[in-house]
XYZ file of C-alpha atoms in Angstrom:
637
model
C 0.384 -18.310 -44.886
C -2.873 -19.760 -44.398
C -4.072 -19.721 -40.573
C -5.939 -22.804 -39.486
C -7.581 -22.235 -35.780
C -8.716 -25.600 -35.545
C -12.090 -24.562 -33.561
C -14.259 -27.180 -33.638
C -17.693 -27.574 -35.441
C -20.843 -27.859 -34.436
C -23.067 -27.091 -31.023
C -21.041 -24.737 -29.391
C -22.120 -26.528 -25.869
C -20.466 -29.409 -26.867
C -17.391 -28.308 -29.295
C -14.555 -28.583 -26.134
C -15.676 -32.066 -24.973
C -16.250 -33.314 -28.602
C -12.343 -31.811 -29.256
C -10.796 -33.138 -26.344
C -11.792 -36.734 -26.923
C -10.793 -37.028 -30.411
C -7.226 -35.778 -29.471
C -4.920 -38.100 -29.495
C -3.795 -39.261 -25.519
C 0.049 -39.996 -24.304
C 0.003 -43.087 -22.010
C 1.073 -42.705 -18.463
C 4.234 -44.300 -18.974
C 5.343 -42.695 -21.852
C 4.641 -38.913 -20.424
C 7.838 -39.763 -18.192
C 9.556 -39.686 -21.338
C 8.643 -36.363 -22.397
C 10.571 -33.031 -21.160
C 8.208 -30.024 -21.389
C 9.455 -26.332 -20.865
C 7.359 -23.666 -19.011
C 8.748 -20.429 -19.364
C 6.762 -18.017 -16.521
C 5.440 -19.067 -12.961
C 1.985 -16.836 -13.015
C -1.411 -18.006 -12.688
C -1.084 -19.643 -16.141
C 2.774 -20.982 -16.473
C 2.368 -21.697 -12.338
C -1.090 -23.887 -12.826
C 0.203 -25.266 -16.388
C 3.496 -26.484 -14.633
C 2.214 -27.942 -11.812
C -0.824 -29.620 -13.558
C 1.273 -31.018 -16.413
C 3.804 -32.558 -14.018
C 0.799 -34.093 -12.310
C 0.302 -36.006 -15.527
C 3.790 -37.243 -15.392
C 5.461 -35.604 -17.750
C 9.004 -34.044 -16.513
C 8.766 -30.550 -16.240
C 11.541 -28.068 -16.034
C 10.060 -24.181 -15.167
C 11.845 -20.966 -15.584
C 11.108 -17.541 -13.943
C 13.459 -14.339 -13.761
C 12.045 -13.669 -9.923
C 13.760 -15.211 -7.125
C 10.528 -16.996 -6.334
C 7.604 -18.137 -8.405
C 5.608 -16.326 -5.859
C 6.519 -12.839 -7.299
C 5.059 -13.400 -10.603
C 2.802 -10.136 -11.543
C -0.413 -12.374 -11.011
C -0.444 -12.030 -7.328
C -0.842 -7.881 -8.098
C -4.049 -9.071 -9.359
C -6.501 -7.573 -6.675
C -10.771 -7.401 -7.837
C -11.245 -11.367 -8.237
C -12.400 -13.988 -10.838
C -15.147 -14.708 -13.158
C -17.372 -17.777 -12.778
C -20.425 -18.427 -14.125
C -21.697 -20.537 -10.805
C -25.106 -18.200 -10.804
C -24.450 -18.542 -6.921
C -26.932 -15.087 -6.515
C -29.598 -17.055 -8.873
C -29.803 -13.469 -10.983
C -29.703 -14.747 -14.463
C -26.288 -16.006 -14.787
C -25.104 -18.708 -17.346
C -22.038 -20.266 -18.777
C -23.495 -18.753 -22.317
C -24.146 -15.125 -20.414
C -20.734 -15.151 -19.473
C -20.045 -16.065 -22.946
C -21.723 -13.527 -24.663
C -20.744 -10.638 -22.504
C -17.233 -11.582 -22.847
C -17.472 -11.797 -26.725
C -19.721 -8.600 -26.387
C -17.307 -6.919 -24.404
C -14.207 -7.805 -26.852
C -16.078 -5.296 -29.109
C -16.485 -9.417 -31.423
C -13.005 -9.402 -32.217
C -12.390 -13.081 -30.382
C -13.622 -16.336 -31.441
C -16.893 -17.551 -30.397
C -14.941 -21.399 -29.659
C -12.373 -20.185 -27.523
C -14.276 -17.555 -25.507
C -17.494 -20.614 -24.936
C -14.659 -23.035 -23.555
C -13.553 -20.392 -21.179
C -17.134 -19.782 -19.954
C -17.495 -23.376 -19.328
C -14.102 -24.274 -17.562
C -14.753 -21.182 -15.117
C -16.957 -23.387 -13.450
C -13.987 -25.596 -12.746
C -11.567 -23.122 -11.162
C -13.642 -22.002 -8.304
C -13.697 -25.491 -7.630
C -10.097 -26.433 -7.706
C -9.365 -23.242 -5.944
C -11.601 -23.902 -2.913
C -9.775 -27.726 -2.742
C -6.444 -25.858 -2.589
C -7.912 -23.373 0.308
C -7.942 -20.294 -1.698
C -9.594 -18.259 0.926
C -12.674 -17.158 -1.018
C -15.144 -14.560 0.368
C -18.332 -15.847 1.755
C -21.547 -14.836 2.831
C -22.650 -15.597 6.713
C -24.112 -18.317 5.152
C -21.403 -19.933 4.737
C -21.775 -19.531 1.120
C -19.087 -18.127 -1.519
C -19.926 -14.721 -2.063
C -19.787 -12.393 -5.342
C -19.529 -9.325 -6.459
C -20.120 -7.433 -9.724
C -17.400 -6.303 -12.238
C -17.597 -4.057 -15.422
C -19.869 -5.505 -18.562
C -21.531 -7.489 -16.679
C -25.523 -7.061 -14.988
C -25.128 -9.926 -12.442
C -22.984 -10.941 -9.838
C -20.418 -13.711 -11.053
C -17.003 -12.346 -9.288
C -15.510 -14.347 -6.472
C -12.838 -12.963 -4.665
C -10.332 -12.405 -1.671
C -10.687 -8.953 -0.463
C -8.479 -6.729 -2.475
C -5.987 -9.844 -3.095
C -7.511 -12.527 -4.872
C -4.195 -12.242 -7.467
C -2.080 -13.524 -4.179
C -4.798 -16.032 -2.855
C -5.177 -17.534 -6.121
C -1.116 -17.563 -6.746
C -0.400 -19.244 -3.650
C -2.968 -21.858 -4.524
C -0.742 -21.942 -7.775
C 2.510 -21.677 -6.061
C 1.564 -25.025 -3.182
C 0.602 -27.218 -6.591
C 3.957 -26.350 -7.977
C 5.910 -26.767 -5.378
C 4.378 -30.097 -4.448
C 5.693 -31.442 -7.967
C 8.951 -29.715 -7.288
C 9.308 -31.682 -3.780
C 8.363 -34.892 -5.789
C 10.742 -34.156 -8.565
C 8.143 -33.664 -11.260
C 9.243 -30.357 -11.688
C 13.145 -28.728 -11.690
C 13.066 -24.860 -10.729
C 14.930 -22.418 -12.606
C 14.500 -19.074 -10.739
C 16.367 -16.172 -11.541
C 16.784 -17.322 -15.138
C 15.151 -15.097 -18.171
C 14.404 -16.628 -21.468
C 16.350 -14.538 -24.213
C 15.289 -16.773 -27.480
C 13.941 -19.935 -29.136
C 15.122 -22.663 -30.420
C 13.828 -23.940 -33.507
C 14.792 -27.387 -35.036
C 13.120 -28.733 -38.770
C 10.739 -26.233 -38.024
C 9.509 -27.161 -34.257
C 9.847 -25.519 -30.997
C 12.535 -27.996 -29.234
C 14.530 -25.742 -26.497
C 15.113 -21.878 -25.297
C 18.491 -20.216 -24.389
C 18.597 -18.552 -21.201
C 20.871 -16.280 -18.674
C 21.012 -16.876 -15.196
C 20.643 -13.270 -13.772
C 22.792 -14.253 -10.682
C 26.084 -15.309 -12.873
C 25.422 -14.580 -16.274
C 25.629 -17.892 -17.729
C 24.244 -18.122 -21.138
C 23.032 -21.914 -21.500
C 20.421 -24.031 -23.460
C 17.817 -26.170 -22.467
C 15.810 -28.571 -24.824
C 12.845 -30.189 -24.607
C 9.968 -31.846 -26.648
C 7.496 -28.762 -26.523
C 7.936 -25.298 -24.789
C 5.061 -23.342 -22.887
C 5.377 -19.663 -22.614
C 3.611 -17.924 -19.965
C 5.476 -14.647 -19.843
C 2.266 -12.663 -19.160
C 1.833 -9.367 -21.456
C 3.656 -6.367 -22.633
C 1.905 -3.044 -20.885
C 5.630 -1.905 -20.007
C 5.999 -0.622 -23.459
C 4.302 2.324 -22.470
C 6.566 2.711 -19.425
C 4.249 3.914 -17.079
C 2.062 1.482 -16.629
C 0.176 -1.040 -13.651
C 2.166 -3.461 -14.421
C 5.712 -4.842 -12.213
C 8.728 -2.963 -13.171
C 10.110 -6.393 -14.150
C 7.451 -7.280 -16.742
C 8.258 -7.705 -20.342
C 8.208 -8.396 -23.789
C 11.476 -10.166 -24.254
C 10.247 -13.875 -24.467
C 7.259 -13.542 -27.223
C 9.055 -11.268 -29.037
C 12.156 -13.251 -29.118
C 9.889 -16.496 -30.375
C 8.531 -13.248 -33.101
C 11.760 -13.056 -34.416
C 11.770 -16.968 -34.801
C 9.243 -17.104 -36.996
C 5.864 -17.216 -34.067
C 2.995 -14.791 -35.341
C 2.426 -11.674 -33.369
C -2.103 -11.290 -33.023
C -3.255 -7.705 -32.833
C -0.220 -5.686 -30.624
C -2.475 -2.306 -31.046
C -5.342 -4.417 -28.727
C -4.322 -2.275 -24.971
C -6.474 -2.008 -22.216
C -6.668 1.490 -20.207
C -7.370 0.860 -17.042
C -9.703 3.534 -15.749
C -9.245 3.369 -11.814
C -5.958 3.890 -11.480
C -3.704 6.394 -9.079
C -3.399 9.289 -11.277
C 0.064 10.169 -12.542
C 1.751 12.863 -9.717
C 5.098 13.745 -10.980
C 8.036 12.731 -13.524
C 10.040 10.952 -11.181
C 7.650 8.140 -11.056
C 8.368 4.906 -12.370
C 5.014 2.460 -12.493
C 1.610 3.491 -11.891
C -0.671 2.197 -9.278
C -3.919 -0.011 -10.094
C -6.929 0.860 -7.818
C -9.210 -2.623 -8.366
C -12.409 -2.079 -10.504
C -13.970 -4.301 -7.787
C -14.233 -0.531 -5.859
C -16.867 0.625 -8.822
C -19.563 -1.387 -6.999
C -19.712 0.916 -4.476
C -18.065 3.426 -5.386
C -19.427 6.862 -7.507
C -17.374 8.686 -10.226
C -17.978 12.122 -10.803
C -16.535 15.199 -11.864
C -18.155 18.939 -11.020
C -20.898 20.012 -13.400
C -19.019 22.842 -14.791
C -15.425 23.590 -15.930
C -12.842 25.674 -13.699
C -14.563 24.536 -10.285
C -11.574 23.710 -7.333
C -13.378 23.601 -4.623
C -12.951 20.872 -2.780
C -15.529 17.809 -3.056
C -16.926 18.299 0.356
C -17.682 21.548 -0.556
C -19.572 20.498 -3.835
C -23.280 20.133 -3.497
C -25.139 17.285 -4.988
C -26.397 19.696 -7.700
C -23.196 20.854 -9.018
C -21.883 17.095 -9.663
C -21.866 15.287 -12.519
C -22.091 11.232 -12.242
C -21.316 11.282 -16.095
C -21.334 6.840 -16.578
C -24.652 6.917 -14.254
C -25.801 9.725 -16.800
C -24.746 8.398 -19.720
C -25.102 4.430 -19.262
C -28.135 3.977 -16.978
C -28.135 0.309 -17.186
C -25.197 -0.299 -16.675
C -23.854 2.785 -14.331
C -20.439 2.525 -13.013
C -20.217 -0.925 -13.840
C -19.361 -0.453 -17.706
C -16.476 -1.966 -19.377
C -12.962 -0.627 -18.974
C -12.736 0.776 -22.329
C -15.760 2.741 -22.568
C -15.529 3.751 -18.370
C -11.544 5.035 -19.700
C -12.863 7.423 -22.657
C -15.505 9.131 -20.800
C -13.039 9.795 -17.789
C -10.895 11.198 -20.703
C -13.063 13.295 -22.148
C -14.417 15.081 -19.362
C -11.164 16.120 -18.244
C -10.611 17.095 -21.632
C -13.544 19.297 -21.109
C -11.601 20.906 -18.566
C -13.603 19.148 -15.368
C -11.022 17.015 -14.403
C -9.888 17.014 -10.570
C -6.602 17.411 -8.539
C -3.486 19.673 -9.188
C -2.782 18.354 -12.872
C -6.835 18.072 -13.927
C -6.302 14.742 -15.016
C -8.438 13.032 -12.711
C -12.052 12.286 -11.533
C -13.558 11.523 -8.701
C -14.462 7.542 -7.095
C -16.566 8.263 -4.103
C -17.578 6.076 -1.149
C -19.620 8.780 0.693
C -23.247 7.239 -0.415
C -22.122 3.357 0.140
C -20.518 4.167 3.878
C -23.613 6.192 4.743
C -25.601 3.577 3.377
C -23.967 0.200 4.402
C -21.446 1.631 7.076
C -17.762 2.005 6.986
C -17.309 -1.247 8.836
C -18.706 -3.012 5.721
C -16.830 -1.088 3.401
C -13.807 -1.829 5.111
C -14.412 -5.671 4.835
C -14.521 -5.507 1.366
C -11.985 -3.198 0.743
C -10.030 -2.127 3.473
C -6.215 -3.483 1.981
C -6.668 -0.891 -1.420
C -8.358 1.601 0.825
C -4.712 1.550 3.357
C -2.675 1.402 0.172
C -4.281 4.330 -1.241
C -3.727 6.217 1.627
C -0.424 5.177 1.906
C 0.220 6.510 -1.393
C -1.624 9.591 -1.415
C -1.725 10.690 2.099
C -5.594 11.392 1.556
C -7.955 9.267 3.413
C -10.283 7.579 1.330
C -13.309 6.971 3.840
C -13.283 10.759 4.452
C -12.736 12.030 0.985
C -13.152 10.629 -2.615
C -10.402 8.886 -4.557
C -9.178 10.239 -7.278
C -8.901 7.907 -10.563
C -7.519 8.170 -13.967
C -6.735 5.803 -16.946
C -3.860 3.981 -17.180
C -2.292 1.021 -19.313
C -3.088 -2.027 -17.732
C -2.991 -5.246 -19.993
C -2.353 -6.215 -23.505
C -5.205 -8.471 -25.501
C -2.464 -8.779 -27.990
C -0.097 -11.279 -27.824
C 1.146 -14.505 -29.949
C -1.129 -16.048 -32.495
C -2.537 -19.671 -30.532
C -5.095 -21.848 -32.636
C -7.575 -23.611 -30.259
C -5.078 -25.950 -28.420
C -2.939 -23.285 -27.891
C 0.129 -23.512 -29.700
C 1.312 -21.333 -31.914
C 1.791 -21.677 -35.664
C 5.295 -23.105 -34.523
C 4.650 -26.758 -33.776
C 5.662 -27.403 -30.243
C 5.789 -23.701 -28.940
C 2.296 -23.043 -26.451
C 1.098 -19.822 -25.666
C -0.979 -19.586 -22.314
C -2.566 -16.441 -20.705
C -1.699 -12.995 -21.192
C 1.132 -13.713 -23.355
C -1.656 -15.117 -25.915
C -4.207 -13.601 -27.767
C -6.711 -15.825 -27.697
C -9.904 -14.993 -25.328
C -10.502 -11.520 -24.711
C -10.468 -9.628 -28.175
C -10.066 -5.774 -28.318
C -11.078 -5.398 -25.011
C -11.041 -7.511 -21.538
C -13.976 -7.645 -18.965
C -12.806 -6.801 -15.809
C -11.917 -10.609 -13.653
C -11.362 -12.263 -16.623
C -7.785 -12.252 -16.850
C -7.173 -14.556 -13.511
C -9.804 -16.822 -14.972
C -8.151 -17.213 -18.622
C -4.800 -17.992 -17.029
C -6.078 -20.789 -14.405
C -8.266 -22.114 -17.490
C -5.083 -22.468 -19.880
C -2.768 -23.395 -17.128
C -5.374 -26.182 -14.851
C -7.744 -27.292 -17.841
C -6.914 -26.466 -21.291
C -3.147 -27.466 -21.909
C -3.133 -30.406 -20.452
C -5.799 -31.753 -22.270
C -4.092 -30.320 -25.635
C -0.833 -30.548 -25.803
C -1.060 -34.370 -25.444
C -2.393 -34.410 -28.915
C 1.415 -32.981 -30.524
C 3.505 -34.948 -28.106
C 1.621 -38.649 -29.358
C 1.552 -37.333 -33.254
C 5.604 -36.442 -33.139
C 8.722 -38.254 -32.896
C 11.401 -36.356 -31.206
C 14.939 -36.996 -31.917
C 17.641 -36.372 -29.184
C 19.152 -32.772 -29.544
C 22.669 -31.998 -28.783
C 24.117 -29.091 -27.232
C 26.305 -29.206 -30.425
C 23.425 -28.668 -32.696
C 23.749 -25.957 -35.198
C 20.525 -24.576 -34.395
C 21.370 -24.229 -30.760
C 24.555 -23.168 -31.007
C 23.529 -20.257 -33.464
C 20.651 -19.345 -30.710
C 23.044 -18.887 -27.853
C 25.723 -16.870 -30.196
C 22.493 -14.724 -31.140
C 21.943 -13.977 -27.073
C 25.832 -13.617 -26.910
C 25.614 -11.169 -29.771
C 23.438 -8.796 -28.168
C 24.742 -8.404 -25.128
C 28.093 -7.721 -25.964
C 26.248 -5.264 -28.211
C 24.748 -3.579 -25.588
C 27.663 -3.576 -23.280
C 30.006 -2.041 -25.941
C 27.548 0.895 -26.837
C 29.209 3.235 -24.351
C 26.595 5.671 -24.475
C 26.040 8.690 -22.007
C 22.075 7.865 -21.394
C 20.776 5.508 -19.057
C 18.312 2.682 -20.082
C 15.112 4.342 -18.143
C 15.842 7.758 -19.913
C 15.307 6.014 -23.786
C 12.398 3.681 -21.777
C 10.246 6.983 -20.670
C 11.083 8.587 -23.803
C 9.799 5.768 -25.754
C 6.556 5.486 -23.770
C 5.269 8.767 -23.952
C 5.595 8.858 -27.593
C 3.227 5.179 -27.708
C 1.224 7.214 -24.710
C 0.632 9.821 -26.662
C 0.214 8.389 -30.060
C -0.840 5.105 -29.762
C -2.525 5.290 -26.208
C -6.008 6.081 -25.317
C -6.884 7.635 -28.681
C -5.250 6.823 -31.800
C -5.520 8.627 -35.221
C -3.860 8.243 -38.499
C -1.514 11.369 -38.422
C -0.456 10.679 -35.109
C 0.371 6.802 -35.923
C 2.306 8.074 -38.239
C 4.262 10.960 -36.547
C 5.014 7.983 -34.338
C 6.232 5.674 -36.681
C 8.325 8.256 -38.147
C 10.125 9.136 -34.519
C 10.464 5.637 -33.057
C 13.086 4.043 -35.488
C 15.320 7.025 -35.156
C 15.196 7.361 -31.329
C 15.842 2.980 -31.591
C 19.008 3.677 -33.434
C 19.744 6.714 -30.840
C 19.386 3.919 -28.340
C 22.022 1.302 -29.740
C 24.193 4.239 -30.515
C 24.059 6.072 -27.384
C 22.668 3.954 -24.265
C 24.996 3.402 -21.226
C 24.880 -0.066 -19.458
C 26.911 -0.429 -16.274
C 28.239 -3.657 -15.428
C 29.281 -6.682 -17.302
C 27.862 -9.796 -18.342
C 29.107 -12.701 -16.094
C 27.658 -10.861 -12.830
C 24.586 -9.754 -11.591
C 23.492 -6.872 -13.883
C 19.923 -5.218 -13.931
C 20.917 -2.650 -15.899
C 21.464 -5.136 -18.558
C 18.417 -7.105 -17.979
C 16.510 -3.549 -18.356
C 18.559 -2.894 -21.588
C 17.903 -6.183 -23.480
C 13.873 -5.914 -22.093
C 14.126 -2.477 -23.683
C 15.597 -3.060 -26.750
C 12.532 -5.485 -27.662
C 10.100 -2.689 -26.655
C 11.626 -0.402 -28.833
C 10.367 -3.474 -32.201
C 7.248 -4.059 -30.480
C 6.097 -0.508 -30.545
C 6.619 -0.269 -33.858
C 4.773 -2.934 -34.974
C 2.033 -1.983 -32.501
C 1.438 1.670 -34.223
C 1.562 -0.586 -37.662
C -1.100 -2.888 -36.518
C -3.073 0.236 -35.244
C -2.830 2.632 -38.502
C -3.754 -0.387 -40.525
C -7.282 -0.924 -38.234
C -9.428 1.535 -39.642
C -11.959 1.295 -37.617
C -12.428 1.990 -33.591
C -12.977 -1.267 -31.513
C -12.719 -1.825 -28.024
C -9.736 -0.895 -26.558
C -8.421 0.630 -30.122
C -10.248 3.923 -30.556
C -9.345 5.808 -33.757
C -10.757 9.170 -33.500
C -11.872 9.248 -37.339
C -13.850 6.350 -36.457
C -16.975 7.159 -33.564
C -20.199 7.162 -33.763
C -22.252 10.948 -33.249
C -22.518 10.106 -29.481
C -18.390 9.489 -29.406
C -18.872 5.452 -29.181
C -16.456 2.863 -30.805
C -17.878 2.439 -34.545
C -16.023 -1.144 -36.219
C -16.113 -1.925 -39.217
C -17.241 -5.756 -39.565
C -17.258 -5.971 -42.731
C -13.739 -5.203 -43.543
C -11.824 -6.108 -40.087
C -13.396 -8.651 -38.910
C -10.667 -10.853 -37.978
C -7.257 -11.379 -36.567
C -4.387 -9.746 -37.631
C -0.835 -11.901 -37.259
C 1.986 -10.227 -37.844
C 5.427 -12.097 -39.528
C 8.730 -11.109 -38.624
C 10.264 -11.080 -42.293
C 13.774 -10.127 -41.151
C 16.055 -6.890 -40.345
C 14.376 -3.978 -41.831
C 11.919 -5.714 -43.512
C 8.632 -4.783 -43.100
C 6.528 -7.197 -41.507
C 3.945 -9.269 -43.289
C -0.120 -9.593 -42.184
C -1.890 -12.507 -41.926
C -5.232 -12.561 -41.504
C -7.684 -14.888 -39.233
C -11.165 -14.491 -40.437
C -13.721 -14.199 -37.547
C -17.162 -15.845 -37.508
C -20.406 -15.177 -35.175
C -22.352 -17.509 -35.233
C -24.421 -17.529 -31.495
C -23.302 -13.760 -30.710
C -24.186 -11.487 -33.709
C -22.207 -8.485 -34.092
C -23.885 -5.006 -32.985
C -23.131 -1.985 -32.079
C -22.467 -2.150 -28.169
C -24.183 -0.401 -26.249
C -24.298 -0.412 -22.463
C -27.258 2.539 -22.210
């Protein structure tokens, strides 16, 4: 299978406006004859929904929450990426450009990542029209602040809840069309598989969660926006609800998976405190401007941090990355936290922590300031912890956060099945093996506001689209497929519950497939995950039946898919040999313990085809080329 991106040619300043104009347009009275399917009411299936309904086109939208308002965007708490150079410090659509390629470890093409520089400069304006409630300086001025990988100041934000702000903003557009009958809510309805017809993406089959009702829906092109897949791991910052099931579903219909080992560790993160937990607890990098990490000088010391003179601490990213200080990218702020509490200098009762202090910032700027900026993740901490964060530091550790991995898009954003989109996390498109911090809110407003709308005109004017029945053999075998696998996992009869097989399952992709991968340990994984999936099918228990309300079957069906997905992420990661961003393979580091790729032999994307029941899957691969951002070895010294 040869893998066409269709990235434009030529100056990269001008490549998105040159594309968009010779794409071919739908007339405004024909969009009302189009039906378009967005699966996911986030930043990116919320914006794409409302915007494309805008347009005219009809517009039916599908989420499993009761409201599109509890999508996992609005956890979203640091802010968003623009390149408005509001401080005048040097920023630049191509500086944002070139740190984010930079800070993908150049595993991303240089097309994609350019046209997301250049729409950021959009979304802070469309936000402010909708009233997102921005920061700003007494001036009157938007303010910013500074995130990971970055040296200048190109972050606006809403306190510790720009995710919310910028979802509500979302949420009003959406609703608006849904008042004016552009767009027809489906809440409480998960997507469980794809319809395919002559080879195009016409419909999906869902089940309404409230009675169970397995039904199709067809369209003329279907947007997914299901966000990503950190849940695999089980503990992770993402919402208990968040899944895999919809791209991996559209997998298994023949949609190419793009690099499932690419996971982001989060590094400020509550630290893990006992088994019983469920989810972990994201801390905002926004809180490494002013905040310190350390860890004590030497191993073994417990006293507690008050207690520890200046001498005896260690500001180990301050020591080690002077440039760039606390402010270094996730990935590389995540494996020094590791490693010094693999030294044995970790903090707290389980050692698997480190210090992020606000001591120096509230003596310098006051802890009224301090609590303007931060004072919502400062109260939840506390509320979590029971430790007061303005008296003593917080304490941090690593933690799976979001998944650059996701299904293969080509520059408009569909997948290699015609008609089938791919927006925001659930993509693969912008961030390569590793995502600057504020990036992700700004990818999904780009896709969902600015880039879909503008593409996906192009396949509806170059396609005829023939009226689908519900008596079509093609949806009637995709609803009997959904059927199949629930009654499948209602008749198991097992004694274990879902969660138990869940937490099992993520500690081995933890372990082996986590913050440091190697080749034995890929494949001690590989070896116990098929067995433990068959334990699963055998053996699960899943209360309930299947025309009611029934979480323990959504969480059994979610579940199931993980148990694929982590399979074919250890694949993807034994077959990288080489360490890059976010996928650090301890026989590949440089002498100073760096990420060392290997450009010459993995430079590019790997797609992965579902080939059928226990068949191994097959890999495609996208070349990558650089031409404006040469690869190097990063380095943030």
């Amino acid at each position: 299978m040869e893998l066409d991106s269709k990235s434009p040619t030529g100056p990269i300043e001008t490549r998105w406006d040159r594309h968009r104009f010779n794409l071919k347009l739908v007339n405004p009275a024909n969009k009302r004859k189009h039906t378009i399917l967005v699966v996911g009411t986030g930043l990116a299936g919320g914006s794409a929904a409302a915007s494309l309904a805008e347009l005219g086109y009809r517009v039916q939208c599908f989420c499993f929450q009761d409201s599109p308002r509890r999508a996992h965007s609005i956890a979203a708490q640091g802010g968003i990426n623009a390149a408005k150079n509001y401080h005048n410090d040097g920023d630049s659509v191509y500086r944002l450009f070139y740190d984010t390629v930079k800070g993908g470890d150049f595993r991303a093409r240089e097309s994609n990542v350019y046209r997301l520089a250049q729409v950021s400069l959009n979304i802070i304006d469309q936000c402010v029209a909708q009233g997102v409630p921005f920061a700003r300086e007494y001036s009157g001025y938007l303010d910013n602040r500074s995130f990971g990988g970055a040296q200048v100041s190109r972050t606006f934000y809403a306190r510790g809840q720009t995710g919310q702000q910028l979802l509500l903003g979302a949420y009003q557009a959406l609703q608006h069309q849904v008042g004016l009958g552009g767009v027809e809510m489906f809440p409480r309805t998960e997507m469980l598989d794809l319809i395919v017809i002559d080879g195009r993406a016409r419909g999906i089959v869902t089940r309404n969660l409230i009675t169970g009702k397995v039904e199709s829906h067809i369209g003329d092109a279907v947007v997914l926006g299901t966000g990503g897949y950190g849940n695999v791991y089980y503990l992770s910052t993402n919402a208990k609800g968040s899944n895999t099931t919809a791209i991996w579903r559209a997998y298994k219909r023949g949609a190419l998976f793009a690099n499932p080992c690419f996971t982001q560790i989060h590094p400020t993160c509550i630290p893990v405190s006992g088994e019983y937990q469920s989810k972990l607890t994201l801390m905002s990098e926004s809180l490494r401007n002013d905040g310190r990490v350390w860890v004590p000088a030497k191993r073994g010391d417990h006293r507690a941090p008050s207690a520890i003179p200046e001498g005896d601490r260690d500001y180990f990213l301050e020591r080690k990355y002077p440039s760039f200080g606390n402010l270094v990218p996730r990935d590389v702020a995540s494996r020094n936290a590791k490693a010094v509490c693999d030294e044995g200098r970790g903090v707290g009762e389980t050692s698997l922590a480190v210090y992020l202090d606000f001591r120096d910032a509230i003596s310098r700027l006051g802890a009224h300031v301090i609590r303007e900026r931060y004072g919502n993740l400062f109260d939840m901490y506390e509320r979590i912890t029971g430790e007061d964060p303005y008296d003593v530091p917080m304490r941090i550790y690593p933690a799976i956060h979001y998944t650059m991995g996701g299904l293969w898009v080509d520059y408009n954003l569909m997948s290699n099945i015609p008609g089938l989109y791919v927006i925001g996390e659930a993509n693969f498109s912008d961030h390569g093996a590793n995502r600057l911090g504020a990036s992700a809110l700004m990818q999904g407003l780009a896709d969902g506001y600015f880039v879909l709308p503008n593409t996906i005109c192009d396949y509806l004017a170059s396609n005829k689209f023939d009226k689908v029945e519900a008596s079509h053999a093609a949806v009637r075998e995709a609803e009997s497929n959904v059927t199949q696998i629930t009654r499948r996992l209602l008749e198991a009869k097992g004694t274990r519950s879902v969660d138990s097989f869940h937490r099992e399952l993520g500690k081995i992709v933890w372990e082996y497939c986590g913050m440091a991968r190697n080749e034995a340990g890929l494949k001690h994984a590989l070896s116990l995950i098929p067995p433990l999936r068959e334990q699963f099918w055998r053996e699960v228990k899943v209360l309930g039946g299947a025309e009611e309300l029934n979480q323990s079957l959504e969480r059994a069906g979610r579940v199931a898919d993980f148990f694929e997905l982590a399979e074919l992420m250890c694949l993807d990661a034994l077959q990288r040999n080489e360490s890059c961003g976010g996928h650090f393979r301890e026989e590949y580091q440089t002498p100073e313990g760096e990420a060392a790729r290997d450009d010459a032999n993995y430079s590019y994307v790997a797609a992965w085809e579902y080939r059928g029941v226990g068949q191994p899957p097959a890999l495609h691969k996208e070349p990558l080329t650089f031409e404006y951002v040469h690869p190097a070895q990063r380095s943030y010294k």
